[in-house]
CSV table of C-alpha atoms in Angstrom, one decimal:
chain,number,residue,atom,x,y,z
A,226,UNK,CA,-41.5,-221.0,135.9
A,227,UNK,CA,-38.8,-219.3,133.8
A,228,UNK,CA,-40.4,-220.4,130.6
A,229,UNK,CA,-43.8,-219.0,131.7
A,230,UNK,CA,-42.1,-215.7,132.3
A,231,UNK,CA,-40.5,-215.6,129.0
A,232,UNK,CA,-43.8,-216.4,127.3
A,233,UNK,CA,-45.5,-213.5,129.2
A,234,UNK,CA,-42.7,-211.1,128.3
A,235,UNK,CA,-43.0,-212.1,124.6
A,236,UNK,CA,-46.8,-211.7,124.8
A,237,UNK,CA,-46.3,-208.2,126.2
A,238,UNK,CA,-43.8,-207.4,123.4
A,239,UNK,CA,-46.2,-208.3,120.6
A,240,UNK,CA,-49.0,-206.6,122.3
A,241,UNK,CA,-47.1,-203.4,121.9
A,242,UNK,CA,-45.6,-203.9,118.5
A,243,UNK,CA,-45.2,-200.5,116.7
A,244,UNK,CA,-47.1,-200.2,113.4
A,245,UNK,CA,-44.9,-200.4,110.1
A,246,UNK,CA,-43.0,-197.1,109.7
A,247,UNK,CA,-44.8,-194.7,107.3
A,248,UNK,CA,-42.8,-192.9,104.7
A,249,UNK,CA,-41.5,-189.5,105.9
A,250,UNK,CA,-43.4,-186.5,104.7
A,251,UNK,CA,-41.8,-185.0,101.7
A,252,UNK,CA,-39.9,-181.8,102.3
A,253,UNK,CA,-40.7,-179.8,99.1
A,254,UNK,CA,-43.3,-176.9,98.4
A,255,UNK,CA,-44.6,-177.1,95.0
A,256,UNK,CA,-44.2,-178.7,91.6
A,257,UNK,CA,-42.7,-177.4,88.3
A,258,UNK,CA,-44.6,-179.2,85.3
A,259,UNK,CA,-42.2,-179.0,82.4
A,260,UNK,CA,-43.2,-179.3,78.8
A,261,UNK,CA,-41.0,-179.3,75.8
A,262,UNK,CA,-41.8,-177.7,72.3
A,263,UNK,CA,-40.0,-179.3,69.4
A,264,UNK,CA,-42.0,-178.8,66.2
A,265,UNK,CA,-42.4,-180.2,63.6
A,266,UNK,CA,-41.5,-183.6,65.3
A,267,UNK,CA,-44.6,-182.9,67.9
A,268,UNK,CA,-48.1,-181.9,67.4
A,269,UNK,CA,-48.0,-180.0,70.6
A,270,UNK,CA,-46.1,-179.6,73.8
A,271,UNK,CA,-44.7,-183.0,75.3
A,272,UNK,CA,-44.0,-183.8,78.8
A,273,UNK,CA,-40.4,-183.3,80.1
A,274,UNK,CA,-41.2,-183.9,83.7
A,275,UNK,CA,-42.9,-183.1,87.0
A,276,UNK,CA,-40.3,-181.8,89.3
A,277,UNK,CA,-40.5,-181.1,93.0
A,278,UNK,CA,-39.2,-177.7,93.9
A,279,UNK,CA,-38.5,-176.0,97.4
A,280,UNK,CA,-40.1,-172.7,98.6
A,281,UNK,CA,-37.7,-169.9,99.1
A,282,UNK,CA,-37.8,-170.9,102.9
A,283,UNK,CA,-37.1,-174.4,102.2
A,284,UNK,CA,-34.2,-173.8,99.8
A,285,UNK,CA,-32.3,-171.9,102.3
A,286,UNK,CA,-29.1,-174.0,103.3
A,287,UNK,CA,-29.8,-176.5,100.5
A,288,UNK,CA,-27.3,-177.2,97.7
A,289,UNK,CA,-29.9,-176.3,95.1
A,290,UNK,CA,-33.5,-175.1,94.9
A,291,UNK,CA,-34.9,-178.6,94.5
A,292,UNK,CA,-34.4,-182.2,95.8
A,293,UNK,CA,-33.2,-185.0,93.5
A,294,UNK,CA,-32.2,-188.6,93.6
A,295,UNK,CA,-33.8,-189.3,97.0
A,296,UNK,CA,-33.7,-192.1,99.4
A,297,UNK,CA,-32.8,-195.5,97.7
A,298,UNK,CA,-32.2,-193.8,94.5
A,299,UNK,CA,-29.1,-191.6,95.7
A,300,UNK,CA,-26.8,-193.9,93.6
A,301,UNK,CA,-28.6,-193.1,90.5
A,302,UNK,CA,-27.1,-189.7,90.4
A,303,UNK,CA,-23.8,-191.2,89.5
A,304,UNK,CA,-25.0,-194.0,87.2
A,305,UNK,CA,-28.5,-195.1,86.4
A,306,UNK,CA,-28.7,-198.9,86.3
A,307,UNK,CA,-31.7,-201.3,86.5
A,308,UNK,CA,-32.3,-200.6,90.1
A,309,UNK,CA,-33.1,-197.0,89.1
A,310,UNK,CA,-36.2,-198.1,86.9
A,311,UNK,CA,-39.6,-197.2,88.2
A,312,UNK,CA,-40.9,-200.7,88.2
A,313,UNK,CA,-44.2,-199.3,86.8
A,314,UNK,CA,-45.6,-199.2,83.2
A,315,UNK,CA,-45.9,-195.8,81.6
A,316,UNK,CA,-49.7,-195.4,81.1
A,317,UNK,CA,-50.9,-195.3,77.4
A,318,UNK,CA,-52.5,-192.1,77.9
A,319,UNK,CA,-49.3,-190.4,79.4
A,320,UNK,CA,-47.1,-192.0,76.7
A,321,UNK,CA,-49.1,-190.3,73.9
A,322,UNK,CA,-48.1,-186.8,75.8
A,323,UNK,CA,-44.7,-188.0,76.7
A,324,UNK,CA,-43.1,-189.9,73.8
A,325,UNK,CA,-39.7,-189.6,75.2
A,326,UNK,CA,-40.7,-191.7,78.2
A,327,UNK,CA,-41.2,-194.8,76.0
A,328,UNK,CA,-38.8,-194.3,73.0
A,329,UNK,CA,-35.8,-196.6,72.9
A,330,UNK,CA,-35.3,-198.5,76.1
A,331,UNK,CA,-37.3,-196.1,78.1
A,332,UNK,CA,-34.5,-194.7,79.9
A,333,UNK,CA,-35.9,-191.3,80.2
A,334,UNK,CA,-38.8,-192.4,82.2
A,335,UNK,CA,-36.2,-194.2,84.4
A,336,UNK,CA,-34.4,-190.8,84.7
A,337,UNK,CA,-37.3,-188.8,85.5
A,338,UNK,CA,-38.6,-191.2,88.1
A,339,UNK,CA,-35.2,-191.6,90.0
A,340,UNK,CA,-34.3,-188.0,89.8
A,341,UNK,CA,-37.6,-186.4,90.6
A,342,UNK,CA,-40.3,-188.8,91.3
A,343,UNK,CA,-38.2,-190.5,94.1
A,344,UNK,CA,-38.4,-187.3,96.1
A,345,UNK,CA,-42.2,-187.5,96.4
A,346,UNK,CA,-44.3,-189.7,98.7
A,347,UNK,CA,-46.0,-191.1,95.5
A,348,UNK,CA,-45.2,-194.8,94.2
A,349,UNK,CA,-44.0,-194.7,90.5
A,350,UNK,CA,-47.4,-195.7,89.0
A,351,UNK,CA,-49.2,-192.9,91.1
A,352,UNK,CA,-46.4,-190.5,90.2
A,353,UNK,CA,-47.0,-191.1,86.4
A,354,UNK,CA,-50.8,-190.7,86.9
A,355,UNK,CA,-50.0,-187.3,88.7
A,356,UNK,CA,-48.1,-186.2,85.7
A,357,UNK,CA,-51.0,-187.1,83.4
A,358,UNK,CA,-53.4,-185.4,85.7
A,359,UNK,CA,-51.4,-182.3,85.9
A,360,UNK,CA,-51.2,-182.0,82.1
A,361,UNK,CA,-55.0,-182.8,81.8
A,362,UNK,CA,-55.8,-179.9,84.2
A,363,UNK,CA,-54.5,-177.2,81.9
A,364,UNK,CA,-56.4,-175.9,78.9
A,365,UNK,CA,-55.7,-177.7,75.8
A,366,UNK,CA,-53.6,-180.4,77.8
A,367,UNK,CA,-51.0,-177.6,78.1
A,368,UNK,CA,-50.9,-176.6,74.4
A,369,UNK,CA,-53.2,-173.6,73.7
A,370,UNK,CA,-54.5,-173.0,70.2
A,371,UNK,CA,-52.8,-169.7,70.1
A,372,UNK,CA,-49.3,-171.6,70.3
A,373,UNK,CA,-50.2,-174.0,67.7
A,374,UNK,CA,-51.2,-171.0,65.4
A,375,UNK,CA,-48.1,-169.2,65.9
A,376,UNK,CA,-45.8,-172.1,64.9
A,377,UNK,CA,-43.3,-170.8,62.4
A,378,UNK,CA,-43.9,-167.2,63.5
A,379,UNK,CA,-43.3,-165.1,66.6
A,380,UNK,CA,-45.2,-163.9,69.7
A,381,UNK,CA,-44.8,-161.1,72.0
A,382,UNK,CA,-43.5,-162.7,75.2
A,383,UNK,CA,-46.4,-161.2,77.4
A,384,UNK,CA,-49.0,-162.5,75.0
A,385,UNK,CA,-47.2,-166.1,74.9
A,386,UNK,CA,-47.2,-166.1,78.8
A,387,UNK,CA,-50.9,-165.2,78.9
A,388,UNK,CA,-51.9,-167.8,76.1
A,389,UNK,CA,-51.7,-170.9,78.5
A,390,UNK,CA,-54.8,-169.9,80.4
A,391,UNK,CA,-53.5,-169.8,84.0
A,392,UNK,CA,-52.0,-166.9,85.8
A,393,UNK,CA,-48.9,-165.5,84.2
A,394,UNK,CA,-46.9,-165.7,87.6
A,395,UNK,CA,-47.3,-169.4,87.4
A,396,UNK,CA,-45.9,-169.7,84.0
A,397,UNK,CA,-42.1,-169.6,82.9
A,398,UNK,CA,-41.0,-169.8,79.4
A,399,UNK,CA,-37.7,-171.4,78.2
A,400,UNK,CA,-35.9,-169.8,75.2
A,401,UNK,CA,-32.6,-170.4,73.7
A,402,UNK,CA,-29.9,-167.7,72.8
A,403,UNK,CA,-32.0,-166.7,69.8
A,404,UNK,CA,-35.3,-166.1,71.7
A,405,UNK,CA,-36.6,-169.4,70.1
A,406,UNK,CA,-39.2,-171.1,72.2
A,407,UNK,CA,-38.0,-174.4,73.7
A,408,UNK,CA,-40.2,-175.3,76.8
A,409,UNK,CA,-42.8,-174.0,79.2
A,410,UNK,CA,-43.0,-174.7,83.0
A,411,UNK,CA,-46.1,-174.4,85.1
A,412,UNK,CA,-45.8,-173.9,88.9
A,413,UNK,CA,-48.4,-176.1,90.6
A,414,UNK,CA,-49.2,-176.5,94.2
A,415,UNK,CA,-49.5,-179.9,95.8
A,416,UNK,CA,-51.8,-181.5,98.5
A,417,UNK,CA,-50.7,-183.5,101.5
A,418,UNK,CA,-50.3,-186.6,99.5
A,419,UNK,CA,-48.0,-185.0,97.0
A,420,UNK,CA,-50.6,-184.8,94.1
A,421,UNK,CA,-50.2,-181.7,92.1
A,422,UNK,CA,-53.2,-179.4,92.4
A,423,UNK,CA,-53.7,-175.7,91.2
A,424,UNK,CA,-51.4,-173.1,89.8
A,425,UNK,CA,-49.2,-171.2,92.2
A,426,UNK,CA,-46.9,-168.4,91.8
A,427,UNK,CA,-43.4,-169.5,90.7
A,428,UNK,CA,-40.4,-168.9,93.2
A,429,UNK,CA,-37.5,-166.7,92.3
A,430,UNK,CA,-35.3,-169.6,91.9
A,431,UNK,CA,-37.4,-170.6,88.9
A,432,UNK,CA,-38.2,-167.2,87.5
A,433,UNK,CA,-34.6,-166.2,87.6
A,434,UNK,CA,-33.3,-169.5,85.9
A,435,UNK,CA,-32.0,-169.1,82.5
A,436,UNK,CA,-32.9,-172.7,81.9
A,437,UNK,CA,-36.5,-172.4,83.0
A,438,UNK,CA,-37.3,-168.9,82.3
A,439,UNK,CA,-34.8,-168.0,79.4
A,440,UNK,CA,-37.3,-165.9,77.5
A,441,UNK,CA,-37.2,-163.5,80.4
A,442,UNK,CA,-33.8,-163.8,81.7
A,443,UNK,CA,-32.5,-163.3,78.0
A,444,UNK,CA,-34.7,-160.3,77.5
A,445,UNK,CA,-36.8,-161.6,74.7
A,446,UNK,CA,-39.5,-159.3,73.9
A,447,UNK,CA,-40.7,-161.5,71.1
A,448,UNK,CA,-40.5,-165.3,71.0
A,449,UNK,CA,-40.0,-167.3,67.8
A,450,UNK,CA,-42.4,-170.3,67.8
């Protein structure tokens, strides 16, 4: 009789087994797609990374304005090892736009995945695909003809900001101490699955950053390309 009771109890437990836990929703508001400019080595802008960023409300009480090294990748902040690798191959199409991801031993792809990709709801292969899709969504794959034509010269900062074909409030421009163009960032909204979508206004944490928006914070009226 006792055995029968145990079997009934086990059956009841199995009939109410909870479904596998789903990954928690990501807690960031938008992406910053950062692309580097390094002529004459490159024929256009190359991918630096797709970085989750908090909205101003989300950033309150946080140590920084973005999440990084999330979940199982927290230890990668101190030292990146084999466990920090994405476990997915960088697609050929993306590699052409992100040569730093595959040069050497591919450690830059590991860094970008463990620091930034780990904070999204996307698996590594899908994160790389999302980076590619974000670049492809921009005019000229993010490198407008006006930028190519200005190489070796300079442009008014306002003209450079408008050259990318999306609202200027979604564009931040990186400059060094000598007002030389170093990189550009595009603020992109995201869908419920953490795929980047359309341009969205950048938050103050980005627009006031000397790293992200140095052409503005350094008062560069003209930018050397």
